[in-house]
XYZ file of C-alpha atoms in Angstrom:
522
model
C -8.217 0.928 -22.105
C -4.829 2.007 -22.400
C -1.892 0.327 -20.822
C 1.339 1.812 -18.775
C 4.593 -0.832 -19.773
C 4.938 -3.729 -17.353
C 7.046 -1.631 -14.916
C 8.863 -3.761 -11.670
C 7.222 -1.455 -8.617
C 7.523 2.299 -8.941
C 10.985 1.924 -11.076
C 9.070 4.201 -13.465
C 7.780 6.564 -10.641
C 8.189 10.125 -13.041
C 5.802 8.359 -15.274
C 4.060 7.141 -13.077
C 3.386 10.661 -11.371
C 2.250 12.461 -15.035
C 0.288 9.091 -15.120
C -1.713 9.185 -12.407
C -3.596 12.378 -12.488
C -4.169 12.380 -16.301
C -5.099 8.399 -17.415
C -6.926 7.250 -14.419
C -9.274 11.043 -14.927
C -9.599 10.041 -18.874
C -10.222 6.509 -18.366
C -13.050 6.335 -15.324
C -12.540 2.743 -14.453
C -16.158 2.039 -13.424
C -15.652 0.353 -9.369
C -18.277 -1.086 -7.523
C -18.167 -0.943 -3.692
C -19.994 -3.158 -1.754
C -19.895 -3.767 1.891
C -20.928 -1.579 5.521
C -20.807 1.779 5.610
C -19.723 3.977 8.942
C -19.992 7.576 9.431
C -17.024 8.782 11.329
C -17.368 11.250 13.661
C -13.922 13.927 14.934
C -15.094 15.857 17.682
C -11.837 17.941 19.089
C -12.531 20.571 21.900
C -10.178 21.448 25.171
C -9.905 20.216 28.651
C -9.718 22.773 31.422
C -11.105 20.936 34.638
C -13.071 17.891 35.685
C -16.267 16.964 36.029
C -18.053 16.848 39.550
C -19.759 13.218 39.020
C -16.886 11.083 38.149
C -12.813 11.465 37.460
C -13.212 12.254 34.342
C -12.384 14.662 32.035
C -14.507 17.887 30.262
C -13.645 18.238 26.871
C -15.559 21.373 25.747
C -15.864 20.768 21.778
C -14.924 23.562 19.669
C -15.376 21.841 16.223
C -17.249 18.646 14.961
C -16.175 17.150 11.847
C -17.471 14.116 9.759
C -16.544 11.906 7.074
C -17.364 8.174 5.599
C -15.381 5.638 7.182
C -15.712 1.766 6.251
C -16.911 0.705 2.868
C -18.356 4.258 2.443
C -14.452 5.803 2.803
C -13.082 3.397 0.164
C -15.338 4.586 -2.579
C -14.774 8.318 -0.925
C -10.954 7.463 -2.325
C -12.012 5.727 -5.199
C -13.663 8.461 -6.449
C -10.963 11.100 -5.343
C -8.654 8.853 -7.498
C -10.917 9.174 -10.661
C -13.032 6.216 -10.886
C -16.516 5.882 -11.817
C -18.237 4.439 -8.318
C -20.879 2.551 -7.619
C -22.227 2.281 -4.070
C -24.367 -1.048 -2.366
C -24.675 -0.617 1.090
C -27.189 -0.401 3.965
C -28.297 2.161 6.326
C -30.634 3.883 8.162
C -33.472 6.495 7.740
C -31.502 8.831 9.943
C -29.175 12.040 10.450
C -26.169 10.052 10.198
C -27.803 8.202 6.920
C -28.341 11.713 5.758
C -24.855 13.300 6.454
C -23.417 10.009 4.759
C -25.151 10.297 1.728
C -24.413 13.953 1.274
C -20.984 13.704 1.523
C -20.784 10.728 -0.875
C -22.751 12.548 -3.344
C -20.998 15.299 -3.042
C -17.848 13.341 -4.563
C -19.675 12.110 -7.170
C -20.745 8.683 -5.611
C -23.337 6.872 -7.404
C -25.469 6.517 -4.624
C -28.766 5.384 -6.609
C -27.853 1.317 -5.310
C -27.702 2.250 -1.296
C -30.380 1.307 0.682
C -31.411 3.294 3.550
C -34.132 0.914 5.929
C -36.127 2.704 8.384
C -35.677 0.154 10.656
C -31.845 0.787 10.136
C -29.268 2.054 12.613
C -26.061 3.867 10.233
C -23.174 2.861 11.994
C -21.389 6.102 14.073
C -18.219 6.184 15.744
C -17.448 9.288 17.612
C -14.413 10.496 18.231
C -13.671 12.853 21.194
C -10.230 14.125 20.964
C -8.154 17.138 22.817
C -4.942 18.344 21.795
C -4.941 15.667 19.065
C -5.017 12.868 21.643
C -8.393 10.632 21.114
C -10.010 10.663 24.616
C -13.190 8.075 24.111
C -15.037 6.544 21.638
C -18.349 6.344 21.308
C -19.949 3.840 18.901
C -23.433 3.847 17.618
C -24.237 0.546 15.446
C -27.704 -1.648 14.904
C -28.116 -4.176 16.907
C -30.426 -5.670 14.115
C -29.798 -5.430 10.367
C -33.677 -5.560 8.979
C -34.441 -8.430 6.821
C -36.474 -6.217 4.539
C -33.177 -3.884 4.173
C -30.901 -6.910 3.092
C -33.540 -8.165 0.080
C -33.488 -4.749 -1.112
C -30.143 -4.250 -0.896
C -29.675 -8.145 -2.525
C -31.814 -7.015 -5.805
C -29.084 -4.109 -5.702
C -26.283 -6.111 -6.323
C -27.078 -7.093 -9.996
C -27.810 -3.797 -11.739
C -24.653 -2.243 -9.680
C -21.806 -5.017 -10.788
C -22.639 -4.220 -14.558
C -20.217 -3.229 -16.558
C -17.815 -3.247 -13.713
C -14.044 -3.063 -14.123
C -14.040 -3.899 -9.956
C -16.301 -5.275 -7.567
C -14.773 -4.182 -4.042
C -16.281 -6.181 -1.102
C -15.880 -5.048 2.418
C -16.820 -6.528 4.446
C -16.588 -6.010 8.403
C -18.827 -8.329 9.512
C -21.128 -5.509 10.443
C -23.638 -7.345 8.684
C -24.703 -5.948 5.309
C -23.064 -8.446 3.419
C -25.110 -11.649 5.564
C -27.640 -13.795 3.972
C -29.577 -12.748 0.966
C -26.816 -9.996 -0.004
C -23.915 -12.603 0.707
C -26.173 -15.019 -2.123
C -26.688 -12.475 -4.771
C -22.961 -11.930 -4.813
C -21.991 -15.084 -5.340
C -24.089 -15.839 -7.614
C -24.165 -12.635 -9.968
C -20.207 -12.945 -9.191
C -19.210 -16.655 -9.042
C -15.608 -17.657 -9.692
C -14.055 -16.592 -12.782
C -15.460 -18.702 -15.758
C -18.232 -19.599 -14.182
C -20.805 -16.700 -14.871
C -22.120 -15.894 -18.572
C -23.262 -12.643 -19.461
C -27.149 -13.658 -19.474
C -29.329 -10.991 -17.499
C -29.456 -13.263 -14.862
C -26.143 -13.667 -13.868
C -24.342 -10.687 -14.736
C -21.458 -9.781 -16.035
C -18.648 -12.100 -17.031
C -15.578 -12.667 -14.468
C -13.635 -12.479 -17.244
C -13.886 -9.226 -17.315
C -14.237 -7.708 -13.485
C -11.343 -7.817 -11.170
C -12.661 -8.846 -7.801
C -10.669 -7.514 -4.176
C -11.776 -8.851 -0.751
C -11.183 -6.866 1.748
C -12.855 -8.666 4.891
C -12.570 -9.259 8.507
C -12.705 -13.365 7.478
C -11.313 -13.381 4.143
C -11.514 -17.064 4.337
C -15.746 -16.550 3.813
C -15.420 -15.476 0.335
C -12.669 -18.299 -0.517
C -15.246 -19.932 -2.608
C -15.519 -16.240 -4.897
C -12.083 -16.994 -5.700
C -11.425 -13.384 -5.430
C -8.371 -12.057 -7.650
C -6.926 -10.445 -4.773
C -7.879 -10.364 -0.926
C -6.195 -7.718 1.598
C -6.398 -9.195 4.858
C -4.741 -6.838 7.750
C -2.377 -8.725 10.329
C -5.016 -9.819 12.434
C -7.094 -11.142 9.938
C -4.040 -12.942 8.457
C -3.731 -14.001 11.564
C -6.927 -15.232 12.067
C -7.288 -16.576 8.570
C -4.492 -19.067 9.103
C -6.125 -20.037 12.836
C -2.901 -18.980 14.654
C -1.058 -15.740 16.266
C 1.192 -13.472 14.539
C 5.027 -12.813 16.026
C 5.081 -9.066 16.819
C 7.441 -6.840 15.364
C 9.805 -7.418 12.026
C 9.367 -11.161 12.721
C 5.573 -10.993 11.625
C 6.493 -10.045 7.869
C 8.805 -13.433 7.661
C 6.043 -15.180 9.701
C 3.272 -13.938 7.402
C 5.735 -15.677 3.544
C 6.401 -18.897 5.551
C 2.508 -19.318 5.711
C 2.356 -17.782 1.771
C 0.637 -20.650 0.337
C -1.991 -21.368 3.285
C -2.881 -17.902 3.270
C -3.089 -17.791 -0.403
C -5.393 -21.330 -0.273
C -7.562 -20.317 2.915
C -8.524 -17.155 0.935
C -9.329 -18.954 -2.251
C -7.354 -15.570 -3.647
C -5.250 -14.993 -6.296
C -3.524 -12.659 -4.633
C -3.179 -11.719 -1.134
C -1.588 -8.451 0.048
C -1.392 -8.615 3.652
C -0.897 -5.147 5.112
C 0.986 -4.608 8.296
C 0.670 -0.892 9.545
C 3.856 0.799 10.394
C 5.629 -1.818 8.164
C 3.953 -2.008 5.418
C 2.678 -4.761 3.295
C 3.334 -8.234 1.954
C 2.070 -9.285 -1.377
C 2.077 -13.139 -2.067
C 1.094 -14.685 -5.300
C 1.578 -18.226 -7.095
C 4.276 -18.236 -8.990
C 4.020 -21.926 -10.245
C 1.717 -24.835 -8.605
C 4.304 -25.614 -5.571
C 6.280 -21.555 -5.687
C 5.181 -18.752 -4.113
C 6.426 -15.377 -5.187
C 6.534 -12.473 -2.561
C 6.969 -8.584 -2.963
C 7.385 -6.121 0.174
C 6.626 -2.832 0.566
C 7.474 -0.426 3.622
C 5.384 2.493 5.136
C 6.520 5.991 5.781
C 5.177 6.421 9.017
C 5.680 9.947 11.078
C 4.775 11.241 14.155
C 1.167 9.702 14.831
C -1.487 11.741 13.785
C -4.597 9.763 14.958
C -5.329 9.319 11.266
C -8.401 6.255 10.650
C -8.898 4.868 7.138
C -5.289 4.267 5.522
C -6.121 0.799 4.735
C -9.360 1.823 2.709
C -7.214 4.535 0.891
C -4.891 1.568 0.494
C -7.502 -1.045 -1.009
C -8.949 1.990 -3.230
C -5.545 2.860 -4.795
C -4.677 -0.919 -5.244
C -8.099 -1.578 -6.897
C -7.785 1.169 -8.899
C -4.579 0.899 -10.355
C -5.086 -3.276 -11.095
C -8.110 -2.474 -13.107
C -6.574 0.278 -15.089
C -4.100 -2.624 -16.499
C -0.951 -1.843 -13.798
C 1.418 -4.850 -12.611
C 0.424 -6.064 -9.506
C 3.666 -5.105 -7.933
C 3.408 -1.719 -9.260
C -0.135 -1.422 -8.321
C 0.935 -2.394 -4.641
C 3.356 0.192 -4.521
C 1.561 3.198 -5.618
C -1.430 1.732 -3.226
C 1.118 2.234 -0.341
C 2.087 5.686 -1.321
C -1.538 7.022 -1.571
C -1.804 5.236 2.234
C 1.391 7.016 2.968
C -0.308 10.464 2.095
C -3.263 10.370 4.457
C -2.010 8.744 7.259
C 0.373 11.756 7.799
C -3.421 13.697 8.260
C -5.439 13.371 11.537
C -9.132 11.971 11.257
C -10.523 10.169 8.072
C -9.514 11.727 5.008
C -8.537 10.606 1.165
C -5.960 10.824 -1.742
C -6.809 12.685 -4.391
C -5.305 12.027 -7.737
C -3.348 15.393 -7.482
C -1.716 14.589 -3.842
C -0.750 11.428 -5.162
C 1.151 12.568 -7.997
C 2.775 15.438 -6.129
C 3.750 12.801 -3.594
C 5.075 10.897 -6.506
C 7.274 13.853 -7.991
C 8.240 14.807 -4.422
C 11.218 11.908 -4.999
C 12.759 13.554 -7.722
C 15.753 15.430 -6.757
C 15.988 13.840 -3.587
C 19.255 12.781 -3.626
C 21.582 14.253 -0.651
C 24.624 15.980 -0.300
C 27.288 13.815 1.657
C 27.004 16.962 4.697
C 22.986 16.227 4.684
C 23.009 12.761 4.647
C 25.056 12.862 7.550
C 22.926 15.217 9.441
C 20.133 12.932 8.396
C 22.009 9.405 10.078
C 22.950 11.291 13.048
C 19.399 12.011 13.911
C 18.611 8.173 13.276
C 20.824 7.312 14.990
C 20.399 9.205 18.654
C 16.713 7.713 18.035
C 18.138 4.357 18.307
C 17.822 3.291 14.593
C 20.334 0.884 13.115
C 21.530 2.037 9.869
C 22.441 0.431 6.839
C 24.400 1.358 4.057
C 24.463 -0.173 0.440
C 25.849 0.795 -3.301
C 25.591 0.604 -6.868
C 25.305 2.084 -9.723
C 21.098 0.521 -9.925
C 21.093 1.688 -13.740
C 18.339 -0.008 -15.143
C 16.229 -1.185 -12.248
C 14.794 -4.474 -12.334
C 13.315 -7.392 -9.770
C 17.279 -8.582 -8.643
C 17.805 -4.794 -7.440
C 13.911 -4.914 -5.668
C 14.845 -7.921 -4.212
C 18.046 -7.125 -2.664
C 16.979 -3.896 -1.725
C 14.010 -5.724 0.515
C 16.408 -8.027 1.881
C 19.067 -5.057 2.847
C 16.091 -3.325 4.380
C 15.515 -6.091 6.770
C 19.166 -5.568 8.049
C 18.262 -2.491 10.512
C 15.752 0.299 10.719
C 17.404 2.654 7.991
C 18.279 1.934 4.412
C 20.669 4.395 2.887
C 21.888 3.491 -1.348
C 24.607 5.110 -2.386
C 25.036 5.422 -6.326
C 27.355 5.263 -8.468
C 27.761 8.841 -9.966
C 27.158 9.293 -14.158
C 31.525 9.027 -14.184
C 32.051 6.035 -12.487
C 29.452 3.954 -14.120
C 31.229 5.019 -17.001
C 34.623 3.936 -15.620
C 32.857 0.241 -14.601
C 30.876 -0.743 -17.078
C 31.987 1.266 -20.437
C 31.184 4.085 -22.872
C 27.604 3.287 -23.256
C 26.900 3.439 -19.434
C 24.773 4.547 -17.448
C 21.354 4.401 -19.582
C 20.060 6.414 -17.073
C 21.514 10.123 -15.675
C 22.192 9.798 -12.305
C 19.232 12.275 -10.867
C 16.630 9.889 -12.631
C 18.116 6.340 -10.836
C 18.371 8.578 -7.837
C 14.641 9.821 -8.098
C 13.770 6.069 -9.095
C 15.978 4.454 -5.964
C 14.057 7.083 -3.761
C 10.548 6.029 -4.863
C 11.052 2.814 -3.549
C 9.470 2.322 -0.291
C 12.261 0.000 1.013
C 14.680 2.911 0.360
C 15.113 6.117 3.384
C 17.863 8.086 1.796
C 19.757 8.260 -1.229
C 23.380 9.739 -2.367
C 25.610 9.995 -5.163
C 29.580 9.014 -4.607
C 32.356 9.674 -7.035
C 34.774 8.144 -5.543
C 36.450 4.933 -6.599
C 35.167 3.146 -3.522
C 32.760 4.541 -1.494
C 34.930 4.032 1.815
C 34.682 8.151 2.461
C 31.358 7.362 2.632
C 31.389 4.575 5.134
C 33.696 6.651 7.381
C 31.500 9.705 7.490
C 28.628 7.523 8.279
C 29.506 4.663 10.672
C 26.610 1.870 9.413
C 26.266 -0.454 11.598
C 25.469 -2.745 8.449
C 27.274 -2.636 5.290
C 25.241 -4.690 2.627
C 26.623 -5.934 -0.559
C 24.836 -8.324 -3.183
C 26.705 -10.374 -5.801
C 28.927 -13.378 -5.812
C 31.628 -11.483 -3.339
C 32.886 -12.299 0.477
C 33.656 -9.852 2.817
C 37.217 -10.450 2.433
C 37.147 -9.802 -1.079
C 35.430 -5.955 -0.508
C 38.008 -3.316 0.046
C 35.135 -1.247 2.135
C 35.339 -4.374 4.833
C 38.439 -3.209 6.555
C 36.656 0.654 6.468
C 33.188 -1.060 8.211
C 34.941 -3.062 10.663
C 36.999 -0.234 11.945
C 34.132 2.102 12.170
C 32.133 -0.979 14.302
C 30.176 -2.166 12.023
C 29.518 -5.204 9.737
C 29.517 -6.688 6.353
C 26.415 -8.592 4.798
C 26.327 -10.751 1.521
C 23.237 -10.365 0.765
C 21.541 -12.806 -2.647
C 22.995 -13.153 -6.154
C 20.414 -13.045 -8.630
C 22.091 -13.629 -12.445
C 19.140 -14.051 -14.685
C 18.226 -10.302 -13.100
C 21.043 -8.745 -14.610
C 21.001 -5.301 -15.558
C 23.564 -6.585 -18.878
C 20.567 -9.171 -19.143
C 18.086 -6.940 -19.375
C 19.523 -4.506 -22.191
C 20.668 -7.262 -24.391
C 16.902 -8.443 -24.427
C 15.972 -5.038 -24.973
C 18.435 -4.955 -28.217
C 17.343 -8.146 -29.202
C 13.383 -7.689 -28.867
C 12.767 -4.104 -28.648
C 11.021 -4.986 -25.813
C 10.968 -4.648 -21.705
C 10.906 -8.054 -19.995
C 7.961 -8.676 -17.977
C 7.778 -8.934 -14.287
């Protein structure tokens, strides 16, 4: 299988976009989903008057829509993303069964593994919505899962992991993955280096990538899953403790890195957080845990349903295909950033995700539109931030300190350097990169709101037009050594050291290039 270069995060975003839509359609990863499967139902009508019997509303539906929700929307995305999928589930003998299964073949879901029990109930949730508000919910579920439907569905499991790239589990303690089905997996799946590739115990772990994405994560601990993608709440529940709301739960959820990374048994564990994104933690060495942040796009709610499976599709998708896992966590959050701007359940396609990739080139703002931009932020209430450089050759120091000035206020605004005064800093031979690529690079970050190019010697102008009420600045400086501190201070704001990271140095990272012909690896 071919292999994009160990990019840090979305640095090589243009490549990324021409990527997408082309490798992932020529290679087919093959994924297998497993887990419970819900039909979602959007019913939207209008309210004109109440009903006699009760205070209650009469929404008159105009239009009824449906789409797989659950385990059944994740391999919806898989497949829109262009991998091969294979579907184990459970469901019923009836019209919802029916609808589900037509849809999912429709997209090319293997379907020839699902299991659909007479004595089944397919899970329904109904949504009654007017004027795009969601007025009641109905749910339809079993109240039984058949025995007979599980050992089916168990002898399933074998012939469907084969050959996999991925094994998705999701699990929502609906009940499809209980007893017999929960046994087959683990042992047709056990821990990596356990299995052999004998007929009996199916393919090697050595050679599937395996993503948890449960309501109790800490059930499949003993899978030793490669990643797990617990949402707050299950994080939360995981570790046997309440989250902090707000931007103290993403600080709350790396303090408790390494208990959430040994309750899961994971590798991995992404821990996504709605409106602010996601947390990836990984072992970096027996007693260091490494973190990486991403941060939504969220606009005006839509009552969208099913980011987080477009989310644990994209992520599963791009780890098998050979992507870094910090990569592979940022394009995940960009496809969820796509369909959560839709209402109901939808998916990413590979096309939306590269046009939503290519939308960040040529992004960069005039001073006059940035400033239009901060004053709207601003009468929202936002607190605004403000940092520079000239972010050449981007590489984990600049991700790192671009997180960290993110976490300063609400809105991160990155001025660059312009093409000239790179030169006029660092020499001839700077910048590697023109000044509209680090801009359309900067921009594809998900840390980063706006970006600007300044060719001034200082980018006090700057700071004067826009009034941050933070002024971050990395590197071995103190306020009183930055002339912009005098600029901030007058304008009411404040000045932020933020880390120093050497060994990240953009000079580091072009003399190993010269020296080795090669990128370093993240």
């Amino acid at each position: 299988m071919a292999r994009l270069p160990n990019h840090e995060g979305l640095a090589n975003q243009e490549g990324l976009a021409d990527w997408v839509p082309g490798r992932l359609a020529e290679e087919r990863p093959v994924v297998t989903v497993i887990g419970d499967s819900i039909l979602d139902g959007w019913w939207e009508g209008t309210i004109e008057r109440f009903c006699r019997e009760a205070p209650a509303p009469v929404v008159q539906v105009q239009r009824r829509d449906f789409a797989p929700g659950g385990a059944a929307n994740t391999a919806m995305n898989l497949a829109a993303m262009g991998a091969e999928v294979r579907f184990v589930s459970l469901i019923g003998e009836d019209p919802a069964g029916r609808t589900l299964l037509g849809q999912l073949r429709s997209t090319g879901v293997d379907v020839s593994h699902v299991v659909a029990h007479s004595a089944m109930t397919t899970t329904t949730k109904y949504r009654v919505s007017s004027g795009g508000q969601v007025m009641l919910r109905l749910d339809d579920a079993a109240t039984e899962i058949p025995d007979a439907g599980l050992e089916e569905m168990a002898a399933a499991v074998p012939e469907a992991i084969r050959g996999s790239a991925a094994v998705v589990l999701c699990d929502y303690a609906a009940g499809a993955l209980e007893g017999p089905v929960r046994n087959s997996i683990l042992r047709h799946l056990g821990p990596r280096g356990d299995t052999t590739d004998s007929p009996d115990s199916g393919p090697s772990r050595q050679d599937t990538l395996v993503v948890v994405d449960a309501h109790h994560p800490g059930r499949w601990a003993e899978l030793r899953p490669d990643l797990a993608t617990p949402n707050a709440q299950e994080a939360a529940r995981l570790l046997g403790t309440e989250f902090p709301g707000g931007a103290a739960r993403c600080p709350f959820v790396e303090a408790h890195g390494d208990q959430l990374l040994s309750a899961s048994g994971a590798g991995a564990v992404v821990v996504t957080l709605d409106r602010e994104g996601t947390l990836t933690i990984r072992r970096k060495a027996p007693q260091d845990v490494a973190t990486h942040r991403t941060w939504a796009r969220p606009e005006a709610e839509k009552q969208a349903s099913g980011a987080g499976d477009t989310f644990v599709a994209a992520l599963t998708l791009a780890r098998s295909a050979g992507l870094p896992l910090t990569t592979s966590v940022d394009l995940a959050q960009a496809a969820a950033d796509v369909v959560v701007h839709r209402p109901g359940t939808s998916v990413c396609t590979t096309e939306e995700l590269a046009k939503h990739l290519r939308g960040f080139a040529d992004t960069a703002l005039t001073a006059t539109e940035l400033a239009q931009h901060v004053d709207e932020h601003r009468r929202a209430g936002r607190r605004i931030v403000l940092t520079n450089g000239c972010f050449d050759v981007l590489h984990r120091g600049h991700t790192r300190y671009l997180n960290q000035a993110k976490q300063l206020g609400d809105v991160l605004v990155v001025a660059l350097n312009s093409d000239s005064s790179v030169r006029q800093l660092k020499g001839p031979e700077r910048p590697v990169n023109h000044e509209a690529d680090r801009a359309a690079v900067i921009a594809a970050l998900s840390c980063v709101d706006h970006v600007t190019v300044f060719d001034t010697p200082t980018p006090i102008p700057l700071i004067e037009l826009l009034r941050p009420d933070v002024y971050a600045k990395g590197g071995d400086y103190t306020p009183e050594m930055l002339q912009e501190t005098e600029a901030v201070e007058r304008c009411g704001g404040t000045v932020t050291i933020l880390d120093y990271v050497p060994e990240h140095s953009t000079t580091a990272v072009l003399e190993r290039i010269r020296s080795t012909g090669e990128t370093p690896k993240s």
